[in-house]
Amino acid sequence: MAEQLVMRGELKGHNGWVTALATSMENPNMLLSASRDKSLIVWNLTREDGGNYGYPKRSLHGHNHIVSDCVISSDGAYAISSSWDKTLRLWELSTGVTTRTFVGHSNDVLSVSFSADNRQIVSGARDRTIKLWNTLGDCKYTITDKGHTEWVSCVRFSPNPQNPVIVSAGWDKYVKVWELASCKIQTDHIGHTGYINTVTISPDGSLCASGGKDGTTMLWDLNESKHLYSLTAGDEIHSLVFSPNRYWLCAATASSIIIFDLEKKSKVDELKPELDHVVGPKSRGPEPISLCWSADGQTLFAGYTDNVIRSIPRRRNMTLSKIVSAIPSDHSSSATEFCAAASDRQSIPRSKPATDRSPYTPPLHHHHPLVIRLYPSSNTYAKMPAEYPSYDDYRITFPAAYVAHVEINRPSKLNAISPPMWPAIRDIFNRLDTDPDVRAVVVSGAGDRAFTAGLDVESASTTGPLAASATPTDPARKAFALRGFIAEIQAQVSAIEACTKPVIFAMHGFAYGAAIDLSTCGDVRFCTRDVKFSIKEVDIGLAADVGTLARLPKLGCGLSWVKEVALTARVFGAAEALREGFVSRVFEGKAECVAAAVELARLIGEKSPVAVQGTKALINHGREHTVAEALDYTAVWNAAMLQTEDVGRAMMSGVKKQKVSFSKL
């Protein structure tokens, strides 16, 4: 496999088996663990290879028996846990205090899950019931009709708002799918020959996987309610988890952690810890019983029966010998550059002068971490920087196939845009534009209060040419400096519009100033019912200069309305934005809004990238030209693009009524 998982660090703090793990998109440096020692631990991750991967920040105590499961709310503020003491507990993570205790089960509670909007909680127990709760601790419904006839071992909410279901698994060998609205049975999935320990749902909500005593992982289609295929793990399965950004399914079995590639439908890796002591012939060593991915999909965490959590970061697996064998024989006078980015691409040599050794000279897919330069005068090689570096105020995740999610991540400042955040926008979207594994992009803001409150005025007034101490003082020269400064920010923001992949904005809360600048560069705009829009610039003494005034009138919004809101800086809401055509859909809350944006991006990602990128390019070109010019441009464009293999494959898929996948572009 092109990527490899290697055990690198440990987290030690529990005095019992680590039964459950959870991570948060809102706080990537936090890990929550549950244990048979009756406690939970909030960990602060330091990510030190070969040693302690983090340290306990806070212990959560309150349960008086084994803690069986835990999950973190989507806003990262709360956690819910289940226990063999027959209760659930809702924890405020910032203080470690129990805010609610949920009482109602008559036997050990084995599993718990939060809904995507944090409004509902589901639990399953040894009393063979499934209970649906609100966050106040009130049991709203108990599912017993056509329920499990043995222990309910696992329950999970689907993250897909278009198909709101609960999935449960039990010791009766059934996987059951329940309609969330009615709590009625939708589907019984049958196939396992032993009790089921675990079920997990894919990030887009389309698939679920189950596993247990029989050592078989079964994949189920939640949209079409059918069995897809099975994967053999070879030993009892304790836990399953989908990777958030790769076609991987990870299984914690009684003997090892197995990584399945879902595209190839095969096992591609197997992981076992390296122990300091010798394991006897009658001992199998510590077993992994819980799994969880970091939100960015870069690290797999596993909880073991020796009370240790082990971190397993992704590592690239490419040997120099494999690349050297592909070097053409006539490379003696030039440096040769190779892209071995993906398993379905051949290594492509590109020559350039041997004196050019800058690691930032753009090669084929210049940002890719598997681009390597070799020089005939040296036996060394230099690897390019990581594909997506860590940004201080943005978080990039991959919630579905071919979908990237860019989140403005400065919630303590209402996601206000500081000076360093402008160039980061261009860097991010330039990388997304050339990434063949991305076909659509979602943009949202972290936290509950704001998509972005606009320009960070305090920061902008103390740095750059707007600062009082800025030079030069000559008016003409200062004008040249300011013009260059404004033009540079315009270019940085325009990288969103220039991205060849469709960009979908999901906006909530305050969406002032820069929020309009950024979102008018996008292709589709969604918002929440509570959103507050404002072209705020006139209130701080300037005309909007980053793109709003140039782009908003071309979105189909009435010119009179555009001038009204731009000249007054008045706040307008979701209903008005929808009426004027600024947004196309309105949702009740942020979770639904972002989920719908991801689902739209996933749907776009299933289409031919040649067709999708061509459609975006032609619409944008037509916006700036006459109909005759646009038609002529379209004819020239399709004269080339109709030669793609995608046309024939798409046509045949319609005839055969079969889903087709398209090659990366």
XYZ file of C-alpha atoms in Angstrom:
665
model
C 0.000 0.000 0.000
C 1.168 3.569 -0.685
C 0.511 4.510 2.911
C 1.407 2.537 5.995
C 0.344 2.604 9.628
C 3.116 2.261 12.199
C 2.750 2.212 15.991
C 4.646 5.233 17.327
C 3.580 6.285 20.805
C 1.639 5.294 23.884
C -0.787 6.846 26.355
C -0.651 5.339 29.834
C -2.983 6.343 32.642
C -5.782 3.800 32.997
C -5.749 0.903 35.460
C -8.097 -1.243 33.403
C -8.826 -2.227 29.822
C -9.412 0.739 27.506
C -12.975 0.080 26.366
C -13.728 3.116 24.188
C -12.051 6.093 22.493
C -13.369 9.335 21.003
C -11.884 12.368 19.232
C -13.173 15.815 18.341
C -13.009 17.890 15.161
C -13.219 21.010 17.314
C -10.117 20.109 19.317
C -7.690 17.923 17.332
C -5.293 17.752 20.299
C -7.847 16.060 22.538
C -8.584 12.361 22.982
C -11.198 10.899 25.322
C -10.880 7.354 26.653
C -13.064 5.085 28.782
C -11.959 2.118 30.841
C -12.883 -0.814 33.001
C -11.331 1.169 35.874
C -14.678 3.090 36.031
C -13.134 6.349 34.781
C -12.687 8.416 31.655
C -9.569 10.422 30.816
C -9.300 13.564 28.706
C -5.861 13.483 27.064
C -3.831 16.358 25.680
C -1.915 15.022 22.669
C 1.737 15.985 22.184
C 2.408 13.491 19.356
C 5.918 12.541 20.401
C 7.130 9.524 18.422
C 8.482 6.551 20.297
C 7.343 7.631 23.743
C 4.467 9.346 25.480
C 2.051 10.536 22.821
C 0.257 12.792 25.280
C -0.596 13.297 28.929
C -3.781 13.073 31.013
C -5.364 16.503 31.264
C -8.370 15.525 33.341
C -9.921 12.368 34.815
C -13.701 12.031 34.877
C -15.116 10.104 37.821
C -18.717 9.300 38.684
C -19.595 5.876 37.324
C -19.428 3.054 39.864
C -18.847 0.247 37.372
C -17.062 -0.390 34.047
C -17.398 2.477 31.541
C -18.370 0.713 28.310
C -18.562 3.494 25.720
C -18.035 7.220 25.209
C -18.546 9.785 22.462
C -17.868 13.533 22.108
C -20.470 16.027 20.884
C -19.827 17.574 17.469
C -19.046 20.963 19.053
C -16.380 19.375 21.262
C -17.895 20.766 24.463
C -19.563 17.683 25.942
C -19.159 13.926 26.146
C -21.627 11.163 26.896
C -20.607 7.872 28.514
C -22.341 4.570 29.228
C -21.608 2.157 32.041
C -22.348 -1.212 33.535
C -23.831 0.760 36.450
C -26.961 1.014 34.203
C -26.587 4.776 33.642
C -25.366 7.318 31.132
C -23.529 10.482 32.108
C -23.244 13.779 30.232
C -19.926 15.513 30.956
C -18.819 19.101 30.431
C -15.299 18.537 29.138
C -13.921 21.938 30.133
C -14.633 21.264 33.814
C -14.975 17.482 34.047
C -18.334 17.888 35.794
C -21.331 15.609 35.215
C -24.185 17.821 34.041
C -26.794 15.055 33.648
C -27.220 11.443 34.738
C -29.506 9.294 32.597
C -31.363 6.595 34.530
C -33.753 4.109 32.939
C -32.019 0.943 31.827
C -32.481 -2.120 34.015
C -29.146 -3.737 33.124
C -25.616 -2.861 32.015
C -25.513 -0.142 29.327
C -23.130 -1.296 26.589
C -23.201 1.494 24.008
C -24.120 5.139 23.479
C -24.125 7.634 20.606
C -24.805 11.334 19.930
C -26.901 12.482 16.977
C -25.129 14.763 14.493
C -27.006 17.820 15.807
C -26.216 16.956 19.472
C -29.921 17.005 20.309
C -30.527 13.293 20.783
C -28.746 10.414 22.468
C -29.290 6.714 21.866
C -28.229 3.877 24.165
C -28.294 0.086 24.060
C -28.079 -2.295 26.994
C -28.120 -5.842 28.276
C -31.817 -5.335 29.093
C -32.341 -5.813 25.308
C -33.758 -2.320 24.830
C -32.708 0.734 22.854
C -33.544 4.081 24.429
C -33.720 7.512 22.816
C -32.979 10.462 25.136
C -32.861 14.236 24.976
C -29.883 16.077 26.467
C -31.862 16.894 29.624
C -31.784 13.230 30.597
C -35.389 12.466 29.650
C -36.051 9.142 27.927
C -38.280 10.046 24.972
C -38.737 6.556 23.548
C -37.868 2.947 24.333
C -37.591 0.625 21.346
C -38.864 -2.855 22.135
C -41.191 -3.708 19.221
C -39.300 -6.024 16.834
C -36.206 -5.273 18.863
C -33.239 -7.420 19.746
C -33.870 -10.700 21.551
C -30.430 -10.669 23.191
C -28.038 -8.006 24.525
C -27.820 -4.811 22.451
C -24.059 -4.517 22.070
C -23.738 -1.401 19.899
C -25.863 1.552 18.719
C -24.923 4.357 16.335
C -26.616 7.353 14.693
C -26.151 7.870 10.960
C -24.519 11.248 10.187
C -26.547 11.553 6.961
C -29.443 14.042 7.389
C -31.046 12.721 4.198
C -31.386 9.261 5.741
C -31.773 9.740 9.510
C -31.510 6.273 11.016
C -30.191 4.444 14.060
C -28.169 1.277 13.517
C -27.945 -1.331 16.262
C -26.264 -4.706 16.655
C -26.762 -7.442 19.204
C -25.882 -10.843 20.514
C -28.882 -12.199 18.581
C -26.673 -11.932 15.438
C -28.853 -9.172 13.915
C -27.946 -5.738 12.594
C -31.073 -3.589 12.743
C -31.754 -0.245 11.085
C -34.375 1.999 12.703
C -36.135 5.069 11.312
C -35.204 7.916 13.633
C -38.456 9.855 13.229
C -40.735 6.954 14.152
C -38.307 4.610 15.950
C -39.768 1.815 13.818
C -37.773 -0.989 12.261
C -36.627 -0.277 8.709
C -34.401 -3.265 7.961
C -33.162 -6.456 9.588
C -29.728 -7.432 8.283
C -29.008 -11.135 8.711
C -25.785 -12.971 7.950
C -23.552 -13.241 10.994
C -23.118 -16.691 12.527
C -22.026 -15.456 15.956
C -22.860 -12.621 18.332
C -22.059 -9.103 17.072
C -19.822 -6.827 19.139
C -19.614 -3.700 17.035
C -21.120 -1.673 14.233
C -19.749 1.482 12.604
C -21.142 3.894 10.011
C -19.178 5.536 7.198
C -18.628 9.320 7.383
C -21.179 9.960 4.624
C -23.781 7.668 6.188
C -24.101 5.411 3.147
C -22.497 2.268 4.594
C -22.260 0.442 7.852
C -19.999 -2.404 8.855
C -20.540 -4.996 11.569
C -18.333 -7.602 13.206
C -18.144 -9.984 16.105
C -17.544 -13.557 17.182
C -17.492 -15.095 13.680
C -14.491 -12.960 12.628
C -16.297 -11.656 9.549
C -16.846 -8.007 8.731
C -20.090 -7.502 6.838
C -20.695 -4.336 4.795
C -24.272 -3.068 4.448
C -25.739 -0.396 2.145
C -27.890 1.890 4.316
C -29.489 3.663 1.364
C -30.595 0.522 -0.459
C -30.912 -1.701 2.632
C -28.846 -4.602 1.354
C -25.710 -6.615 2.059
C -22.779 -5.594 -0.139
C -19.930 -7.968 0.673
C -17.955 -9.504 3.522
C -14.319 -9.307 4.593
C -12.614 -11.998 6.644
C -10.657 -10.848 9.687
C -9.781 -14.340 10.904
C -10.487 -13.740 14.583
C -13.165 -12.279 16.831
C -13.763 -8.607 16.042
C -14.021 -6.246 19.017
C -14.233 -2.880 17.241
C -14.575 -1.400 13.748
C -14.013 2.119 12.432
C -14.032 3.738 8.991
C -11.199 6.092 8.090
C -12.570 9.656 7.745
C -10.617 10.342 4.545
C -9.465 7.043 3.018
C -11.274 3.978 1.682
C -10.156 2.013 4.719
C -11.984 0.015 7.322
C -10.029 -0.854 10.460
C -10.852 -3.873 12.599
C -9.608 -4.544 16.126
C -9.520 -8.325 16.454
C -8.487 -10.663 19.237
C -5.044 -11.004 17.667
C -4.276 -7.752 15.792
C -5.541 -4.624 14.069
C -6.404 -5.291 10.431
C -6.661 -2.585 7.769
C -9.015 -3.320 4.875
C -8.876 -1.395 1.592
C -12.525 -1.076 0.540
C -11.674 -0.324 -3.083
C -9.700 -3.550 -3.392
C -11.916 -5.398 -0.900
C -8.853 -6.934 0.679
C -6.605 -6.810 3.736
C -3.666 -4.469 3.164
C -2.021 -4.286 6.577
C -1.939 -5.957 9.981
C -0.638 -4.306 13.146
C 0.614 -5.753 16.407
C 2.358 -3.892 19.234
C 6.049 -4.444 19.876
C 6.262 -5.638 23.464
C 9.190 -5.214 25.845
C 8.496 -8.625 27.403
C 8.284 -12.057 25.824
C 4.763 -13.404 25.421
C 4.417 -17.048 26.437
C 3.078 -19.721 24.100
C -0.255 -19.807 25.929
C -0.683 -16.025 25.943
C -1.856 -14.000 22.967
C -0.574 -10.733 24.337
C -2.702 -7.607 24.750
C -5.797 -7.413 22.553
C -7.031 -4.216 20.864
C -10.656 -3.712 21.913
C -11.367 -0.096 20.901
C -10.487 2.050 17.896
C -10.832 5.685 16.897
C -9.388 7.903 14.161
C -8.238 11.462 14.704
C -10.588 13.892 12.966
C -8.040 14.599 10.224
C -7.578 10.898 9.500
C -3.844 11.022 10.157
C -3.699 8.928 13.343
C -5.460 5.758 14.438
C -5.802 5.260 18.199
C -6.266 1.807 19.709
C -7.173 0.836 23.272
C -5.766 -2.438 24.587
C -6.365 -4.987 27.319
C -2.997 -4.082 28.883
C -4.560 -0.700 29.821
C -2.507 1.186 27.189
C -3.649 3.395 24.306
C -1.368 3.138 21.282
C -1.116 5.793 18.577
C -0.708 4.657 14.992
C 0.017 7.549 12.593
C -0.086 7.114 8.838
C 3.303 6.900 7.150
C 4.199 6.919 3.489
C 5.616 3.581 2.323
C 7.918 4.116 -0.637
C 11.395 2.735 -0.983
C 14.154 4.421 -2.913
C 14.914 1.201 -4.780
C 11.436 1.141 -6.317
C 11.887 4.646 -7.660
C 15.467 4.163 -8.857
C 14.360 1.165 -10.893
C 12.019 3.443 -12.828
C 14.667 6.046 -13.740
C 15.419 6.173 -17.476
C 19.012 5.468 -18.492
C 19.557 8.887 -20.058
C 19.280 10.943 -16.861
C 22.987 11.640 -16.476
C 22.831 15.369 -17.193
C 19.609 16.295 -15.521
C 17.705 15.858 -12.323
C 14.721 13.578 -12.755
C 11.485 14.202 -10.939
C 8.906 11.512 -10.326
C 5.315 11.482 -9.196
C 4.246 8.231 -7.581
C 1.193 9.782 -6.033
C -1.314 6.985 -6.315
C -1.517 3.328 -7.091
C -3.400 3.910 -10.331
C -0.831 6.347 -11.755
C 2.424 5.322 -13.389
C 5.655 7.043 -12.414
C 6.053 9.946 -14.812
C 9.595 11.256 -15.364
C 10.071 14.972 -15.926
C 13.461 16.467 -16.700
C 14.844 19.814 -15.629
C 18.315 21.366 -15.311
C 20.457 19.656 -12.689
C 21.264 22.995 -11.076
C 17.642 23.534 -10.062
C 17.386 21.890 -6.667
C 14.743 24.036 -5.026
C 12.229 21.746 -3.322
C 9.501 24.247 -4.139
C 9.897 24.359 -7.931
C 6.458 23.187 -9.090
C 6.635 19.580 -10.333
C 3.763 17.380 -11.446
C 1.209 17.814 -8.614
C 3.906 19.839 -6.876
C 2.361 19.600 -3.429
C 2.238 15.817 -3.291
C 4.356 14.163 -0.574
C 5.430 11.356 -2.888
C 7.139 13.635 -5.381
C 10.858 12.942 -5.020
C 13.820 14.517 -6.786
C 16.966 12.510 -7.451
C 20.255 14.017 -8.563
C 22.943 12.000 -10.379
C 25.693 13.646 -8.334
C 24.233 12.436 -5.063
C 22.839 9.284 -3.538
C 20.407 11.264 -1.386
C 16.864 12.290 -2.139
C 14.589 15.035 -0.880
C 10.929 14.498 -0.114
C 8.405 17.260 -0.685
C 6.502 18.805 2.240
C 3.330 17.130 3.481
C 0.367 17.261 1.127
C -1.675 19.448 3.470
C 0.424 21.155 6.135
C -1.012 22.129 9.487
C -2.624 25.582 9.335
C -3.012 27.670 12.477
C -6.526 28.883 11.719
C -7.910 26.379 9.215
C -8.671 22.705 9.540
C -8.857 20.399 6.514
C -10.644 17.056 6.696
C -12.014 14.603 4.153
C -15.497 13.538 5.308
C -16.470 11.560 2.191
C -14.996 10.133 -0.978
C -13.446 12.907 -3.113
C -14.691 15.583 -0.669
C -12.511 18.062 1.235
C -13.872 20.121 4.131
C -12.118 23.413 4.885
C -13.102 24.842 8.254
C -12.227 28.341 9.427
C -10.934 27.412 12.860
C -10.706 30.454 15.109
C -13.923 30.160 17.120
C -12.633 32.125 20.128
C -12.426 35.183 17.813
C -15.677 34.365 15.987
C -13.480 33.101 13.134
C -12.422 36.675 12.326
C -9.863 36.810 9.513
C -6.414 37.931 10.681
C -3.643 39.013 8.244
C -1.877 35.604 8.142
C -5.141 33.908 7.196
C -5.376 35.559 3.755
C -2.319 33.904 2.156
C -3.308 30.587 3.741
C -6.535 30.688 1.703
C -4.598 30.759 -1.551
C -2.243 28.007 -0.422
C -5.111 25.740 0.631
C -7.128 26.166 -2.548
C -4.114 25.859 -4.827
C -3.433 22.495 -3.197
C -7.063 21.404 -3.417
C -7.165 22.455 -7.055
C -4.363 20.072 -8.033
C -5.297 17.184 -5.733
C -6.737 14.333 -7.847
C -8.363 12.867 -4.719
C -10.557 15.967 -4.290
C -13.508 16.672 -6.592
C -15.578 19.045 -4.439
C -14.903 21.302 -1.452
C -17.051 22.357 1.513
C -16.221 25.515 3.499
C -17.652 26.185 6.970
C -16.748 27.888 10.241
C -15.868 26.242 13.562
C -17.947 26.782 16.679
C -21.607 27.618 17.153
C -21.562 31.429 16.951
C -20.123 32.457 13.597
C -19.102 31.411 10.121
C -16.821 34.439 10.302
C -17.316 37.856 11.880
C -15.239 39.366 9.072
C -11.936 41.176 9.235
C -10.029 41.065 12.515
C -9.890 44.862 12.703
C -7.660 44.969 15.773
C -5.041 42.725 14.193
C -5.238 44.451 10.795
C -4.781 47.898 12.343
C -1.504 46.964 14.009
C 0.212 45.124 11.153
C 0.752 45.747 7.448
C 0.188 48.968 5.506
C -2.897 49.874 7.574
C -0.792 50.269 10.710
C -0.168 53.826 11.890
C 3.573 53.246 11.729
C 3.510 51.906 8.179
C 5.878 53.475 5.676
C 6.278 55.223 3.293
C 4.734 58.555 4.289
C 4.679 60.087 0.793
C 1.011 59.903 -0.355
C 1.791 58.558 -3.827
C 4.156 55.906 -2.561
C 1.775 54.953 0.205
C -0.986 54.647 -2.413
C 1.184 52.292 -4.467
C 1.879 50.220 -1.346
C -1.803 50.072 -0.401
C -2.818 49.182 -3.954
C -0.360 46.309 -3.977
C -1.577 45.186 -0.551
C -5.229 45.179 -1.638
C -4.467 43.466 -4.944
C -2.566 40.715 -3.148
C -5.490 39.971 -0.810
C -7.853 40.025 -3.792
C -5.675 37.442 -5.526
C -5.539 35.291 -2.398
C -9.329 35.251 -2.044
C -9.810 34.728 -5.790
C -8.028 31.386 -5.459
C -11.379 30.030 -4.229
C -13.105 31.086 -7.451
C -10.149 29.909 -9.544
C -10.286 26.429 -7.995
C -11.511 24.090 -10.719
C -13.428 21.983 -8.169
C -16.923 23.120 -7.080
C -16.827 24.950 -3.733
C -19.863 24.818 -1.427
C -20.221 27.252 1.484
C -22.181 26.295 4.627
C -22.678 29.438 6.713
C -24.152 29.952 10.170
C -24.329 32.598 12.894
C -22.482 35.827 12.130
C -21.425 36.067 8.488
C -20.098 39.604 8.146
C -17.759 41.360 5.736
C -15.189 38.804 4.648
C -17.887 36.128 4.842
C -19.522 37.712 1.797
C -16.152 38.198 0.073
C -15.308 34.520 0.485
C -18.714 33.007 -0.219
C -19.297 34.985 -3.423
C -16.235 33.143 -4.759
C -18.023 29.847 -4.162
C -20.324 27.938 -6.465
C -23.115 27.013 -4.036
C -24.133 28.710 -0.791
C -26.167 27.157 2.031
C -26.987 28.800 5.364
C -28.760 28.218 8.650
C -31.989 29.845 9.717
C -30.207 31.915 12.381
C -27.533 33.348 10.073
C -26.862 37.095 10.127
C -25.325 38.479 6.927
C -23.860 41.957 6.515
C -21.640 43.738 3.997
C -20.044 45.473 6.940
C -17.258 47.493 5.318
C -19.005 50.891 5.201
C -19.410 50.699 8.968
C -15.620 50.653 9.347
C -15.120 53.484 6.879
C -14.300 51.797 3.572
C -15.832 50.273 0.472
C -15.699 46.481 0.308
C -12.583 45.831 -1.749
C -11.864 42.103 -1.672
C -14.586 40.909 -4.036
C -18.109 41.451 -2.743
C -18.908 44.503 -4.875
C -17.475 42.856 -7.991
C -19.130 39.445 -7.592
C -22.408 39.860 -5.696
C -24.214 41.706 -8.542
C -23.309 38.822 -10.871
C -24.911 36.139 -8.712
C -28.395 36.961 -9.948
C -29.231 39.169 -6.980
C -31.146 42.335 -7.873
C -28.870 45.350 -8.299
C -31.165 47.565 -6.226
C -31.010 45.092 -3.350
C -27.222 44.716 -3.667
C -26.767 48.478 -3.443
C -29.157 48.740 -0.509
C -27.356 46.196 1.670
C -23.889 47.363 0.577
C -24.562 51.072 1.181
C -26.225 50.600 4.568
C -24.305 47.605 5.987
C -27.627 46.472 7.421
C -27.987 42.919 8.635
C -30.133 40.574 6.571
C -31.177 37.036 7.389
C -31.645 33.662 5.770
C -35.122 34.278 4.370
C -34.023 37.463 2.605
C -30.828 35.847 1.316
C -32.863 32.958 -0.101
C -35.417 35.282 -1.684
C -32.734 37.365 -3.378
C -30.828 34.316 -4.644
C -27.701 34.774 -2.535
C -28.189 31.300 -1.005
C -29.985 28.318 -2.489
C -31.011 26.408 0.650
C -31.696 27.164 4.323
C -31.337 24.674 7.196
C -32.470 24.640 10.791
C -29.032 24.239 12.362
C -25.330 24.154 11.615
C -24.996 20.373 11.745
C -27.739 19.898 9.151
C -26.302 22.651 6.979
C -22.777 21.237 6.936
C -24.048 17.686 6.488
C -26.128 18.754 3.485
C -23.131 20.541 1.979
C -20.993 17.427 2.429
C -23.720 15.266 0.893
C -23.947 17.579 -2.125
C -20.172 17.491 -2.474
C -20.225 13.695 -2.228
C -22.851 13.511 -4.980
C -20.761 15.805 -7.185
C -17.723 13.654 -6.426
C -19.474 10.645 -7.955
C -19.758 12.397 -11.326
C -17.134 12.554 -14.045
C -14.507 15.107 -12.949
C -14.066 16.042 -16.613
C -17.769 16.902 -16.835
C -17.949 18.647 -13.457
C -14.896 20.843 -13.903
C -15.932 21.626 -17.466
C -19.405 22.651 -16.343
C -18.010 25.019 -13.716
C -15.534 26.532 -16.178
C -18.204 27.094 -18.834
C -20.701 28.667 -16.420
C -18.061 31.040 -15.060
C -16.905 31.941 -18.572
C -20.466 32.563 -19.708
C -21.071 34.919 -16.792
C -18.414 37.289 -18.169
C -19.225 37.031 -21.907
C -22.050 37.343 -24.404
C -24.187 34.332 -25.271
C -22.529 34.051 -28.688
C -19.057 34.144 -27.163
C -20.042 31.593 -24.530
C -21.476 29.218 -27.131
C -18.345 29.449 -29.249
C -16.152 28.824 -26.206
C -18.312 25.822 -25.238
C -17.997 24.338 -28.730
C -14.218 24.625 -28.622
C -14.122 23.197 -25.096
C -16.265 20.165 -25.872
C -14.468 19.503 -29.138
C -11.669 18.305 -26.893
C -13.564 17.061 -23.851
C -16.080 14.888 -25.724
C -13.158 12.622 -26.532
C -12.954 11.526 -22.893
C -13.662 7.919 -21.964
C -16.060 9.247 -19.321
C -18.803 9.945 -21.886
C -19.033 6.348 -23.034
C -18.799 4.973 -19.517
C -21.525 7.296 -18.250
C -23.828 6.429 -21.160
C -23.372 2.699 -20.651
C -24.010 3.031 -16.936
C -27.392 4.545 -17.753
C -28.217 1.755 -20.179
C -27.104 -0.973 -17.778
C -28.445 0.891 -14.737
C -25.134 0.347 -12.994
C -23.159 2.835 -10.979
C -19.878 3.813 -12.621
C -16.680 5.178 -11.101
C -14.483 7.595 -13.015
C -10.715 7.831 -13.182
C -8.984 10.579 -11.239
C -8.231 13.783 -13.104
